[in-house]
Coordinates of C-alpha atoms in Angstrom, one line a residue:
Chain A
M1 CA -1.2 -15.5 13.3
L2 CA -2.3 -16.5 9.9
R3 CA 0.3 -15.7 7.3
R4 CA 1.3 -17.0 3.9
P5 CA 4.8 -15.6 3.5
V6 CA 5.9 -17.9 0.7
G7 CA 2.8 -17.3 -1.2
G8 CA 3.3 -13.6 -0.9
L9 CA 6.9 -14.0 -2.0
W10 CA 5.9 -16.0 -4.9
R11 CA 3.3 -13.6 -6.0
L12 CA 5.4 -10.5 -5.4
G13 CA 8.3 -11.8 -7.4
L14 CA 6.5 -13.6 -10.1
S15 CA 7.0 -11.0 -12.8
H16 CA 10.8 -11.4 -12.3
A17 CA 10.6 -15.1 -12.3
R18 CA 8.9 -15.1 -15.6
C19 CA 11.4 -12.8 -17.1
S20 CA 14.5 -14.4 -15.9
E21 CA 13.8 -18.1 -15.9
L22 CA 17.0 -20.1 -15.7
R23 CA 17.2 -21.9 -19.0
V24 CA 18.5 -25.3 -18.0
E25 CA 20.1 -27.0 -21.0
F26 CA 17.7 -29.6 -22.3
R27 CA 19.3 -33.0 -22.6
G28 CA 18.3 -33.7 -26.1
A29 CA 15.2 -35.9 -25.7
S30 CA 15.1 -36.7 -29.4
G31 CA 18.1 -38.9 -28.9
L32 CA 16.6 -40.9 -26.1
P33 CA 14.3 -43.9 -26.3
S34 CA 10.7 -42.8 -25.5
G35 CA 9.8 -43.2 -21.8
T36 CA 13.2 -42.3 -20.6
E37 CA 12.9 -40.4 -17.3
D38 CA 15.5 -37.9 -18.3
H39 CA 13.2 -36.8 -21.0
V40 CA 11.1 -34.9 -18.6
V41 CA 13.5 -34.2 -15.7
G42 CA 15.9 -32.6 -18.1
A43 CA 13.3 -30.3 -19.5
G44 CA 12.5 -28.8 -16.1
E45 CA 13.4 -25.1 -15.8
P46 CA 13.8 -24.1 -12.2
D47 CA 12.5 -20.7 -11.1
R48 CA 13.8 -18.6 -8.1
F49 CA 10.7 -19.4 -6.1
G50 CA 11.4 -23.1 -5.7
G51 CA 9.3 -24.2 -8.6
V52 CA 10.1 -25.9 -11.9
S53 CA 8.5 -25.4 -15.3
V54 CA 8.1 -27.9 -18.1
R55 CA 7.2 -26.6 -21.6
L56 CA 6.1 -29.6 -23.7
A57 CA 6.5 -27.4 -26.8
R58 CA 10.2 -27.5 -26.2
L59 CA 10.4 -31.2 -25.7
G60 CA 11.6 -33.1 -28.8
A61 CA 10.3 -36.6 -29.9
L62 CA 6.9 -36.0 -28.4
D63 CA 5.2 -37.7 -31.3
R64 CA 7.0 -40.9 -30.4
L65 CA 6.0 -40.7 -26.7
D66 CA 2.7 -42.3 -25.7
A67 CA 0.6 -41.1 -22.8
A68 CA 1.6 -44.1 -20.5
A69 CA 5.3 -43.5 -21.1
F70 CA 4.9 -39.8 -20.5
R71 CA 3.2 -40.6 -17.2
R72 CA 6.0 -42.8 -16.1
A73 CA 8.6 -40.2 -17.0
L74 CA 6.7 -37.4 -15.3
Q75 CA 6.2 -39.5 -12.2
A76 CA 9.9 -40.1 -12.0
A77 CA 10.7 -36.5 -12.7
I78 CA 8.3 -35.4 -9.8
Q79 CA 10.2 -37.7 -7.4
Q80 CA 13.5 -36.2 -8.6
W81 CA 12.2 -32.6 -8.2
Q82 CA 10.7 -33.4 -4.8
S83 CA 14.1 -34.8 -3.6
E84 CA 15.7 -31.6 -4.7
G85 CA 13.3 -29.6 -2.6
R86 CA 11.2 -28.1 -5.4
I87 CA 7.8 -27.0 -4.2
A88 CA 5.8 -26.7 -7.4
V89 CA 5.6 -27.9 -11.0
W90 CA 4.2 -25.8 -13.9
L91 CA 3.3 -27.9 -17.0
H92 CA 2.7 -25.9 -20.2
V93 CA 0.8 -28.0 -22.8
P94 CA 0.2 -27.0 -26.4
I95 CA -3.5 -27.8 -27.3
L96 CA -2.5 -30.5 -29.9
Q97 CA -0.5 -32.3 -27.2
S98 CA -3.4 -32.4 -24.8
R99 CA -3.3 -36.2 -24.6
F100 CA -0.6 -35.6 -21.9
I101 CA -3.1 -33.7 -19.7
A102 CA -5.0 -36.7 -18.3
P103 CA -1.8 -38.7 -17.4
A104 CA -0.6 -35.5 -15.6
A105 CA -4.0 -35.2 -13.8
S106 CA -3.7 -38.8 -12.6
L107 CA -0.5 -37.7 -10.8
G108 CA -2.3 -34.8 -9.1
F109 CA -1.9 -31.9 -11.7
C110 CA -4.8 -29.5 -12.1
F111 CA -5.5 -26.8 -14.6
H112 CA -4.2 -23.4 -13.6
H113 CA -5.5 -21.8 -16.8
A114 CA -6.0 -22.3 -20.5
E115 CA -6.5 -19.8 -23.3
S116 CA -6.5 -20.1 -27.1
D117 CA -4.1 -22.9 -28.0
S118 CA -2.4 -23.9 -24.8
S119 CA -3.1 -24.9 -21.2
T120 CA -1.0 -24.6 -18.0
L121 CA -1.3 -27.2 -15.2
T122 CA 0.2 -27.0 -11.8
L123 CA 1.2 -29.5 -9.1
W124 CA 1.9 -28.3 -5.6
L125 CA 4.7 -30.2 -3.9
G126 CA 5.3 -27.9 -0.9
E127 CA 3.8 -28.2 2.6
G128 CA 0.2 -27.3 3.3
P129 CA -2.3 -26.0 0.7
S130 CA -1.0 -24.6 -2.6
R131 CA 0.4 -21.1 -2.3
L132 CA 0.8 -20.6 -6.1
P133 CA -0.7 -17.3 -7.5
G134 CA -4.1 -17.7 -9.1
Y135 CA -5.2 -16.7 -12.5
A136 CA -7.4 -13.7 -13.5
T137 CA -10.4 -13.5 -11.2
H138 CA -12.5 -10.7 -12.6
Q139 CA -14.3 -9.6 -15.7
V140 CA -14.6 -5.9 -16.1
G141 CA -17.7 -4.2 -17.4
V142 CA -18.0 -0.4 -18.0
A143 CA -21.1 1.8 -18.4
G144 CA -21.1 5.3 -19.7
A145 CA -23.3 8.0 -17.9
V146 CA -23.3 10.4 -20.9
F147 CA -24.5 13.7 -19.4
D148 CA -25.1 16.9 -21.4
E149 CA -24.7 19.9 -19.0
N150 CA -26.3 22.3 -21.4
T151 CA -29.6 20.5 -21.5
R152 CA -29.4 18.6 -18.2
K153 CA -30.2 15.5 -20.2
I154 CA -28.7 12.0 -19.7
L155 CA -28.5 9.2 -22.1
V156 CA -30.4 6.0 -21.0
V157 CA -31.4 2.7 -22.6
Q158 CA -33.7 -0.2 -21.9
D159 CA -32.2 -3.6 -22.7
R160 CA -34.2 -5.7 -25.1
N161 CA -33.3 -9.0 -23.4
K162 CA -33.9 -8.3 -19.7
L163 CA -36.9 -9.6 -17.8
K164 CA -37.8 -6.1 -16.6
N165 CA -37.4 -3.1 -18.9
M166 CA -35.5 -0.8 -16.7
W167 CA -33.7 2.4 -17.6
K168 CA -30.0 2.1 -17.3
F169 CA -26.7 3.4 -18.7
P170 CA -25.4 1.9 -21.9
G171 CA -22.3 -0.3 -21.4
G172 CA -20.7 -3.7 -21.7
L173 CA -17.6 -5.8 -21.1
S174 CA -14.0 -4.6 -21.6
E175 CA -12.1 -6.2 -24.4
P176 CA -8.7 -7.7 -23.3
G177 CA -6.2 -4.8 -22.9
E178 CA -8.8 -2.1 -23.2
D179 CA -8.7 1.0 -20.9
I180 CA -11.8 1.7 -18.8
G181 CA -12.7 5.0 -20.5
D182 CA -12.3 3.5 -23.9
T183 CA -14.7 0.7 -23.1
A184 CA -17.3 3.2 -22.0
V185 CA -16.9 5.3 -25.1
R186 CA -17.0 2.3 -27.4
E187 CA -20.0 0.6 -25.8
V188 CA -22.0 3.9 -25.7
F189 CA -21.4 4.3 -29.4
E190 CA -22.2 0.7 -30.3
E191 CA -25.5 0.7 -28.4
T192 CA -26.7 4.3 -29.0
G193 CA -24.8 5.8 -31.9
I194 CA -23.7 8.7 -29.6
K195 CA -20.1 9.9 -29.7
S196 CA -18.6 11.0 -26.4
E197 CA -15.4 11.5 -24.5
F198 CA -14.2 10.3 -21.1
R199 CA -14.4 12.7 -18.2
S200 CA -14.2 10.7 -15.0
L201 CA -14.8 7.6 -13.1
L202 CA -17.8 7.8 -10.8
S203 CA -18.5 4.4 -9.2
I204 CA -17.3 0.9 -8.9
R205 CA -19.3 -2.2 -8.1
Q206 CA -17.9 -5.6 -7.2
Q207 CA -19.9 -8.8 -7.4
H208 CA -18.8 -12.4 -6.9
A209 CA -19.9 -15.8 -8.3
N210 CA -21.4 -14.1 -11.3
P211 CA -23.2 -16.6 -13.6
G212 CA -22.6 -14.3 -16.6
A213 CA -18.9 -14.3 -15.8
F214 CA -18.6 -18.1 -15.8
G215 CA -18.8 -18.1 -12.0
K216 CA -15.9 -15.6 -11.6
S217 CA -16.2 -12.1 -10.1
D218 CA -17.4 -9.0 -11.9
M219 CA -16.1 -5.4 -11.6
Y220 CA -18.6 -2.9 -13.0
I221 CA -17.4 0.7 -13.4
I222 CA -19.5 3.7 -14.3
C223 CA -17.8 6.6 -16.0
R224 CA -19.0 10.1 -16.7
L225 CA -18.8 10.9 -20.4
K226 CA -19.4 14.2 -22.2
P227 CA -21.3 13.8 -25.5
Y228 CA -20.2 15.4 -28.7
S229 CA -22.9 14.1 -30.9
F230 CA -26.6 14.1 -30.0
T231 CA -28.6 12.2 -32.6
I232 CA -29.6 8.8 -31.3
D233 CA -29.3 5.8 -33.6
F234 CA -29.6 2.9 -31.3
C235 CA -29.0 -0.8 -31.8
H236 CA -32.4 -2.4 -32.0
L237 CA -31.0 -5.8 -31.4
E238 CA -29.6 -4.8 -28.0
C239 CA -32.0 -2.0 -26.9
L240 CA -35.7 -1.7 -26.7
R241 CA -35.6 2.1 -26.1
C242 CA -33.0 4.8 -26.0
E243 CA -33.5 8.4 -25.1
W244 CA -32.1 11.6 -23.7
M245 CA -33.9 11.9 -20.3
D246 CA -34.0 14.9 -18.0
L247 CA -31.7 14.0 -15.1
N248 CA -34.5 14.9 -12.7
D249 CA -36.7 12.3 -14.3
L250 CA -34.1 9.6 -14.0
V251 CA -33.6 10.5 -10.3
K252 CA -37.4 10.2 -9.8
T253 CA -38.3 7.1 -11.8
K254 CA -38.9 3.8 -10.1
N255 CA -38.4 2.0 -13.4
T256 CA -34.6 1.7 -12.9
T257 CA -31.9 -0.2 -11.0
P258 CA -30.6 0.9 -7.5
I259 CA -27.2 1.6 -9.0
T260 CA -28.7 3.8 -11.7
T261 CA -30.7 5.8 -9.2
R262 CA -27.6 6.2 -7.0
V263 CA -25.5 7.5 -9.9
A264 CA -28.3 9.8 -11.1
R265 CA -28.3 11.4 -7.6
L266 CA -24.5 11.6 -7.7
L267 CA -24.7 13.4 -11.1
L268 CA -27.4 15.8 -9.7
Y269 CA -25.0 16.6 -6.8
G270 CA -22.2 17.2 -9.3
Y271 CA -24.3 19.2 -11.6
R272 CA -25.4 21.6 -8.8
E273 CA -22.3 21.8 -6.7
G274 CA -19.5 21.0 -9.1
F275 CA -18.3 17.8 -10.8
D276 CA -15.1 18.0 -8.8
K277 CA -17.3 16.8 -5.9
I278 CA -17.9 13.4 -7.5
D279 CA -15.3 12.8 -10.1
L280 CA -12.3 10.5 -10.0
T281 CA -10.0 11.9 -12.6
M282 CA -7.5 9.9 -14.6
E283 CA -3.7 10.3 -15.0
K284 CA -1.2 8.2 -16.9
L285 CA 1.9 7.3 -15.0
P286 CA 5.0 5.2 -15.6
A287 CA 5.3 1.8 -13.8
V288 CA 8.5 1.6 -11.6
Y289 CA 9.7 -1.8 -12.8
T290 CA 8.2 -2.9 -16.1
G291 CA 8.7 0.3 -18.2
L292 CA 4.9 0.1 -18.9
F293 CA 2.4 2.8 -18.2
Y294 CA -0.8 2.6 -16.2
K295 CA -3.8 4.7 -15.6
L296 CA -4.6 5.9 -12.1
Y297 CA -7.9 7.2 -10.9
H298 CA -8.7 9.2 -7.7
K299 CA -10.3 12.4 -6.5
E300 CA -8.5 15.2 -8.2
L301 CA -6.1 17.1 -5.9
P302 CA -6.5 20.8 -5.5
E303 CA -3.6 22.8 -7.1
N304 CA -1.9 23.4 -3.8
Y305 CA -1.7 19.7 -3.0
R306 CA -0.3 18.5 -6.3
T307 CA 3.2 19.6 -5.4
V308 CA 2.9 19.7 -1.7
T309 CA 5.9 18.4 0.3
G310 CA 4.5 18.4 3.8
M311 CA 2.4 20.6 6.0
D312 CA 4.7 21.8 8.7
Chain B
M1 CA -20.8 2.2 -37.9
L2 CA -18.9 -0.5 -36.0
R3 CA -21.3 -2.5 -33.9
R4 CA -21.4 -6.0 -32.6
P5 CA -25.0 -6.5 -31.7
V6 CA -25.0 -10.2 -31.5
G7 CA -21.9 -10.3 -29.4
G8 CA -23.6 -7.8 -27.1
L9 CA -26.8 -9.8 -27.0
W10 CA -24.8 -12.9 -26.2
R11 CA -23.0 -11.2 -23.4
L12 CA -26.0 -9.4 -22.0
G13 CA -28.0 -12.6 -21.8
L14 CA -25.4 -15.1 -20.9
S15 CA -26.4 -15.4 -17.3
H16 CA -29.9 -16.4 -18.4
A17 CA -28.6 -18.8 -20.9
R18 CA -26.5 -20.6 -18.3
C19 CA -29.5 -20.8 -16.0
S20 CA -32.1 -21.9 -18.4
E21 CA -30.3 -24.2 -20.8
L22 CA -32.7 -26.4 -22.6
R23 CA -31.9 -30.0 -21.7
V24 CA -32.2 -32.0 -24.8
E25 CA -32.8 -35.6 -24.0
F26 CA -29.6 -37.5 -24.5
R27 CA -30.0 -40.3 -26.9
G28 CA -28.3 -43.0 -24.8
A29 CA -24.9 -43.2 -26.2
S30 CA -24.1 -46.2 -24.1
G31 CA -26.3 -48.3 -26.4
L32 CA -24.6 -47.1 -29.5
P33 CA -21.5 -48.5 -31.2
S34 CA -18.5 -46.2 -30.5
G35 CA -18.0 -43.6 -33.3
T36 CA -21.7 -43.2 -33.9
E37 CA -22.4 -39.6 -34.9
D38 CA -25.6 -39.4 -32.9
H39 CA -23.3 -39.9 -29.9
V40 CA -22.2 -36.3 -30.0
V41 CA -25.1 -34.6 -31.9
G42 CA -27.6 -35.9 -29.5
A43 CA -25.7 -34.6 -26.5
G44 CA -25.8 -31.0 -27.8
E45 CA -27.8 -28.7 -25.6
P46 CA -29.0 -25.6 -27.6
D47 CA -28.9 -22.2 -25.8
R48 CA -31.1 -19.2 -26.7
F49 CA -28.2 -17.3 -28.3
G50 CA -27.8 -19.7 -31.1
G51 CA -25.1 -21.8 -29.6
V52 CA -24.9 -25.4 -28.5
S53 CA -23.1 -27.0 -25.5
V54 CA -21.7 -30.5 -25.2
R55 CA -20.8 -31.7 -21.7
L56 CA -18.5 -34.7 -22.0
A57 CA -19.2 -35.6 -18.4
R58 CA -22.7 -36.4 -19.4
L59 CA -21.9 -38.6 -22.3
G60 CA -22.0 -42.3 -21.6
A61 CA -19.6 -44.9 -23.0
L62 CA -16.7 -42.4 -23.2
D63 CA -14.2 -45.0 -22.1
R64 CA -15.0 -47.1 -25.2
L65 CA -14.7 -44.1 -27.5
D66 CA -11.2 -43.5 -28.9
A67 CA -10.0 -40.1 -30.0
A68 CA -10.3 -40.8 -33.7
A69 CA -13.9 -42.0 -33.4
F70 CA -14.7 -38.9 -31.3
R71 CA -13.2 -36.7 -33.9
R72 CA -15.4 -38.2 -36.7
A73 CA -18.5 -38.0 -34.5
L74 CA -17.8 -34.4 -33.5
Q75 CA -17.1 -33.4 -37.2
A76 CA -20.4 -34.9 -38.2
A77 CA -22.2 -33.1 -35.3
I78 CA -20.7 -29.8 -36.3
Q79 CA -22.0 -30.2 -39.8
Q80 CA -25.4 -31.0 -38.4
W81 CA -25.4 -27.9 -36.0
Q82 CA -24.2 -25.7 -38.9
S83 CA -27.0 -26.9 -41.1
E84 CA -29.4 -26.0 -38.2
G85 CA -28.0 -22.4 -38.1
R86 CA -26.1 -22.8 -34.8
I87 CA -23.4 -20.2 -34.5
A88 CA -21.2 -21.6 -31.8
V89 CA -20.2 -24.8 -30.0
W90 CA -19.2 -25.0 -26.3
L91 CA -17.3 -28.2 -25.4
H92 CA -16.9 -28.9 -21.6
V93 CA -14.2 -31.5 -21.0
P94 CA -13.4 -33.1 -17.6
I95 CA -9.6 -33.2 -17.1
L96 CA -9.4 -37.0 -17.2
Q97 CA -11.1 -37.0 -20.6
S98 CA -8.5 -34.5 -22.0
R99 CA -7.6 -37.0 -24.8
F100 CA -10.6 -35.5 -26.7
I101 CA -9.1 -32.0 -26.7
A102 CA -6.6 -32.4 -29.4
P103 CA -9.1 -34.0 -31.9
A104 CA -11.4 -31.1 -31.2
A105 CA -8.6 -28.6 -31.7
S106 CA -7.9 -30.2 -35.1
L107 CA -11.4 -29.3 -36.0
G108 CA -10.9 -25.6 -35.0
F109 CA -11.8 -25.6 -31.3
C110 CA -9.7 -23.4 -29.0
F111 CA -9.6 -23.2 -25.2
H112 CA -12.0 -20.6 -23.8
H113 CA -10.8 -21.3 -20.2
A114 CA -9.8 -24.1 -17.8
E115 CA -9.7 -24.3 -14.1
S116 CA -9.1 -27.0 -11.6
D117 CA -10.4 -30.3 -13.1
S118 CA -12.1 -29.2 -16.3
S119 CA -11.6 -27.2 -19.5
T120 CA -14.0 -25.4 -21.8
L121 CA -13.4 -25.1 -25.5
T122 CA -15.3 -23.1 -28.1
L123 CA -15.8 -23.2 -31.9
W124 CA -17.3 -20.2 -33.6
L125 CA -19.5 -21.2 -36.5
G126 CA -21.1 -17.7 -37.2
E127 CA -20.1 -15.1 -39.7
G128 CA -17.0 -12.9 -39.1
P129 CA -14.8 -13.2 -36.0
S130 CA -16.1 -14.8 -32.9
R131 CA -18.5 -12.8 -30.8
L132 CA -18.5 -15.1 -27.8
P133 CA -17.9 -13.5 -24.4
G134 CA -14.4 -13.8 -23.1
Y135 CA -13.2 -15.1 -19.8
A136 CA -12.0 -13.2 -16.8
T137 CA -9.4 -10.5 -17.9
H138 CA -8.2 -9.0 -14.7
Q139 CA -6.5 -9.9 -11.5
V140 CA -7.3 -7.6 -8.6
G141 CA -4.7 -6.5 -6.1
V142 CA -5.5 -4.3 -3.1
A143 CA -3.3 -2.2 -0.9
G144 CA -4.1 -0.7 2.5
A145 CA -3.2 2.8 3.4
V146 CA -3.5 2.4 7.2
F147 CA -3.6 6.0 8.6
D148 CA -3.7 6.9 12.3
E149 CA -5.4 10.3 12.5
N150 CA -4.3 10.7 16.2
T151 CA -0.6 10.6 15.4
R152 CA -0.6 11.5 11.7
K153 CA 1.3 8.3 11.0
I154 CA 0.9 6.0 8.1
L155 CA 1.9 2.3 7.9
V156 CA 4.5 1.6 5.2
V157 CA 6.7 -1.3 4.1
Q158 CA 9.7 -2.0 1.9
D159 CA 9.4 -5.3 -0.1
R160 CA 12.3 -7.7 0.4
N161 CA 12.2 -8.9 -3.1
K162 CA 12.2 -5.8 -5.2
L163 CA 15.1 -4.4 -7.1
K164 CA 14.7 -1.0 -5.4
N165 CA 13.7 -0.7 -1.7
M166 CA 11.0 1.8 -2.0
W167 CA 8.4 2.6 0.7
K168 CA 4.9 1.4 -0.2
F169 CA 1.6 0.4 1.3
P170 CA 1.2 -3.3 2.3
G171 CA -1.1 -5.3 0.0
G172 CA -1.5 -8.2 -2.3
L173 CA -3.8 -10.2 -4.6
S174 CA -7.5 -10.8 -3.8
E175 CA -8.5 -14.4 -3.2
P176 CA -11.3 -15.6 -5.4
G177 CA -14.6 -14.2 -4.1
E178 CA -13.0 -11.9 -1.6
D179 CA -14.3 -8.3 -1.2
I180 CA -11.9 -5.4 -1.8
G181 CA -11.8 -4.2 1.8
D182 CA -11.4 -7.7 3.1
T183 CA -8.3 -8.2 0.9
A184 CA -6.8 -4.9 2.2
V185 CA -7.4 -5.8 5.9
R186 CA -6.1 -9.4 5.4
E187 CA -2.9 -8.4 3.5
V188 CA -2.1 -5.6 5.9
F189 CA -2.4 -8.1 8.8
E190 CA -0.3 -10.8 7.0
E191 CA 2.5 -8.4 6.1
T192 CA 2.7 -6.2 9.2
G193 CA 0.7 -7.8 12.1
I194 CA -1.5 -4.6 12.3
K195 CA -5.2 -5.0 12.7
S196 CA -7.4 -2.5 10.9
E197 CA -10.8 -1.9 9.5
F198 CA -12.0 -0.7 6.1
R199 CA -12.9 3.0 5.7
S200 CA -13.0 3.9 2.0
L201 CA -11.6 3.3 -1.4
L202 CA -9.1 6.0 -2.5
S203 CA -7.7 5.1 -5.9
I204 CA -7.8 2.6 -8.7
R205 CA -5.0 1.7 -11.2
Q206 CA -5.4 -0.3 -14.3
Q207 CA -2.5 -1.9 -16.1
H208 CA -2.4 -4.3 -19.1
A209 CA -0.3 -7.1 -20.3
N210 CA 1.1 -7.6 -16.8
P211 CA 3.9 -10.3 -16.6
G212 CA 2.9 -11.0 -13.0
A213 CA -0.7 -11.6 -14.1
F214 CA 0.2 -14.2 -16.7
G215 CA -0.1 -11.5 -19.4
K216 CA -3.6 -10.5 -18.3
S217 CA -4.6 -7.1 -16.9
D218 CA -4.2 -5.9 -13.4
M219 CA -6.6 -3.7 -11.3
Y220 CA -4.8 -2.3 -8.2
I221 CA -7.0 -0.6 -5.6
I222 CA -5.8 1.4 -2.6
C223 CA -8.1 1.6 0.4
R224 CA -8.0 3.8 3.5
L225 CA -7.9 1.7 6.6
K226 CA -8.2 2.7 10.3
P227 CA -5.8 0.8 12.6
Y228 CA -7.0 -0.7 15.8
S229 CA -3.7 -2.3 16.8
F230 CA -0.3 -0.5 16.7
T231 CA 2.5 -2.9 17.5
I232 CA 4.2 -3.9 14.3
D233 CA 5.2 -7.6 13.9
F234 CA 6.1 -7.7 10.2
C235 CA 6.7 -10.7 8.0
H236 CA 10.5 -10.9 7.5
L237 CA 10.1 -13.1 4.4
E238 CA 8.1 -10.5 2.6
C239 CA 9.3 -7.2 4.0
L240 CA 12.7 -5.7 4.6
R241 CA 11.3 -2.9 6.7
C242 CA 8.0 -1.8 8.1
E243 CA 7.3 1.3 10.1
W244 CA 4.8 4.0 11.2
M245 CA 5.9 7.0 9.2
D246 CA 4.8 10.6 9.6
L247 CA 2.5 11.4 6.7
N248 CA 4.6 14.4 5.9
D249 CA 7.7 12.3 5.5
L250 CA 6.0 10.0 3.1
V251 CA 4.8 12.9 1.1
K252 CA 8.4 14.2 0.9
T253 CA 10.4 11.1 0.4
K254 CA 11.9 10.4 -3.0
N255 CA 12.3 6.7 -2.0
T256 CA 8.9 5.6 -3.1
T257 CA 6.6 5.0 -6.1
P258 CA 4.6 7.7 -7.9
I259 CA 1.4 6.1 -6.9
T260 CA 2.4 6.1 -3.2
T261 CA 3.3 9.8 -3.4
R262 CA 0.0 10.5 -5.0
V263 CA -2.0 8.7 -2.4
A264 CA 0.1 10.3 0.4
R265 CA -0.8 13.8 -0.9
L266 CA -4.4 12.7 -1.2
L267 CA -4.4 11.6 2.5
L268 CA -2.8 14.9 3.5
Y269 CA -5.6 16.7 1.7
G270 CA -8.2 14.5 3.5
Y271 CA -6.5 14.8 6.8
R272 CA -6.5 18.6 6.6
E273 CA -9.8 19.3 4.9
G274 CA -11.9 16.2 5.7
F275 CA -11.8 12.6 4.5
D276 CA -15.1 13.1 2.8
K277 CA -13.1 15.1 0.2
I278 CA -11.2 11.9 -0.9
D279 CA -13.2 8.9 0.2
L280 CA -15.3 6.6 -1.9
T281 CA -17.5 4.9 0.7
M282 CA -19.1 1.5 0.3
E283 CA -22.7 0.3 0.4
K284 CA -24.1 -3.2 0.0
L285 CA -27.0 -3.4 -2.5
P286 CA -29.2 -6.1 -3.9
A287 CA -28.7 -7.1 -7.5
V288 CA -31.9 -6.8 -9.7
Y289 CA -31.9 -10.2 -11.3
T290 CA -29.7 -12.7 -9.5
G291 CA -30.8 -12.3 -5.9
L292 CA -27.1 -11.7 -5.0
F293 CA -25.7 -8.7 -3.3
Y294 CA -22.9 -6.5 -4.5
K295 CA -20.8 -3.7 -3.0
L296 CA -20.9 -0.3 -4.6
Y297 CA -18.3 2.5 -4.1
H298 CA -18.6 6.2 -4.9
K299 CA -18.2 9.6 -3.4
E300 CA -20.6 9.8 -0.4
L301 CA -23.7 11.8 -1.1
P302 CA -24.5 14.6 1.3
E303 CA -27.6 13.9 3.4
N304 CA -29.9 16.0 1.3
Y305 CA -29.0 14.2 -1.9
R306 CA -29.5 10.7 -0.5
T307 CA -33.3 10.8 -0.9
V308 CA -33.5 13.6 -3.4
T309 CA -36.2 13.2 -6.1
G310 CA -35.3 16.1 -8.4
M311 CA -34.3 19.7 -8.2
D312 CA -37.2 21.6 -9.5

């Protein structure tokens, strides 16, 4: 039976590990001759999953330490941690200290991730393949299907830079920390000049190995938006055309993508038989552990199921 | 009107840029004395969005180039690219050449991302803040709500490592390139020993600044699964308890999370009135440009809407 219990544990508890790291007192590297093994060993902060973290930003006397001396010290530290049963090393490197990356790599470290002005490398010391949690795997794009129930018209664009000029919904990539509905409203406004508000989530697409996502996966979400302005002022750099199209025409046209046709049919179904048939509505709920809030999307529950406590 | 057309363009067309990069002939650095500015300028590959890429792996004579000489050459190259109207530089660095990162950072480069054995840095030369596309922003976790319609029982676990022992659905993080339903089935099996198959997507949660996601965002998806084995053999390292619970009891219990209660009510609604009321079903469709396939999830269309071509 294929199981990865330790990996699961690591991943399940990581948030706690990162909050409650044991701060091992650092044995004042600045007083040590460069190259001293204690320099690195002493800086290791154990976590409760059997790993140890080294933050180079907290190490003193780094300027006096050359790459070769760092390598020797790190190698000795790894042996020490291994003898203590540690299963992984996390090495956090400020960008201006990146000369220490290659020596670490020569000892088996790889990049876990890097952003802005620092990188994080890992070395797996445990048995078998690494069970460390990975970094973010998906970019998130959001499109807005802006539908005006009064006129049965839907807002569509043709991209200026695509090989085929197909009708599609305006949209684009989420900014870091941006909610799905906010991305849809923002992108629609930037591309078309139309103001709108979020109504529901309609569809999700997952695609892997996306060249436009630097080889990572792509989650593409289509929202239903309600317009509250109607005069198009579209971005001519991004769009070749932009118009309010009758929903029937979008359902019929061959000059579109399979996903757009699908969502047009879905909207027609919702328009005729009630949007509750197609909508995933949103609710903001408190997270149990972190004190943060999240947004949850699912088919709306009928009134009598919202407070239901059983069916007997 | 706040718009970012160039950023949009960049992002929209990135996949093409990465496929059709112009390969500027590299002016044989190995024949040049180290520190020669042509070394770096000549290695720049323009893209059609106004940027230029330098791949250190393709530069010869790197071993003979010290960090200071590289900095001088890069600085001169930047001036050259700027005079040509280039708006961004992408610098791809193999991990063993990371001694060139700090000199680049001292000229304003930042990490865009890093993974495994290479890092990518960027420098924005255009006007205003950078409009370069970001890297992956989300980790994706998937839980499986394994419901047995014959017995009205649902599979639930209590995590061993949480502060509160609440009933929840088994689940975990997606592997790179793994489809949502496959993650649910795999995690359910790893945690509980139960074999199941994907039926539908029920709910999506988005949460930002997640400590367990290295500060990135988290997309958590709950799927409905149908069991085809029933004997629990749960992972004692990950779970404290695991059982088949009557759906009514899960709806009633206070010892659970808000999201679990919500999904339990949703399942009760589906069980009583038809799962088509709550399910987002999946279909595999071809991508227009890349030749790849993707998976699309939305409320299933009734038969008469699947081929509808209008309503007049």
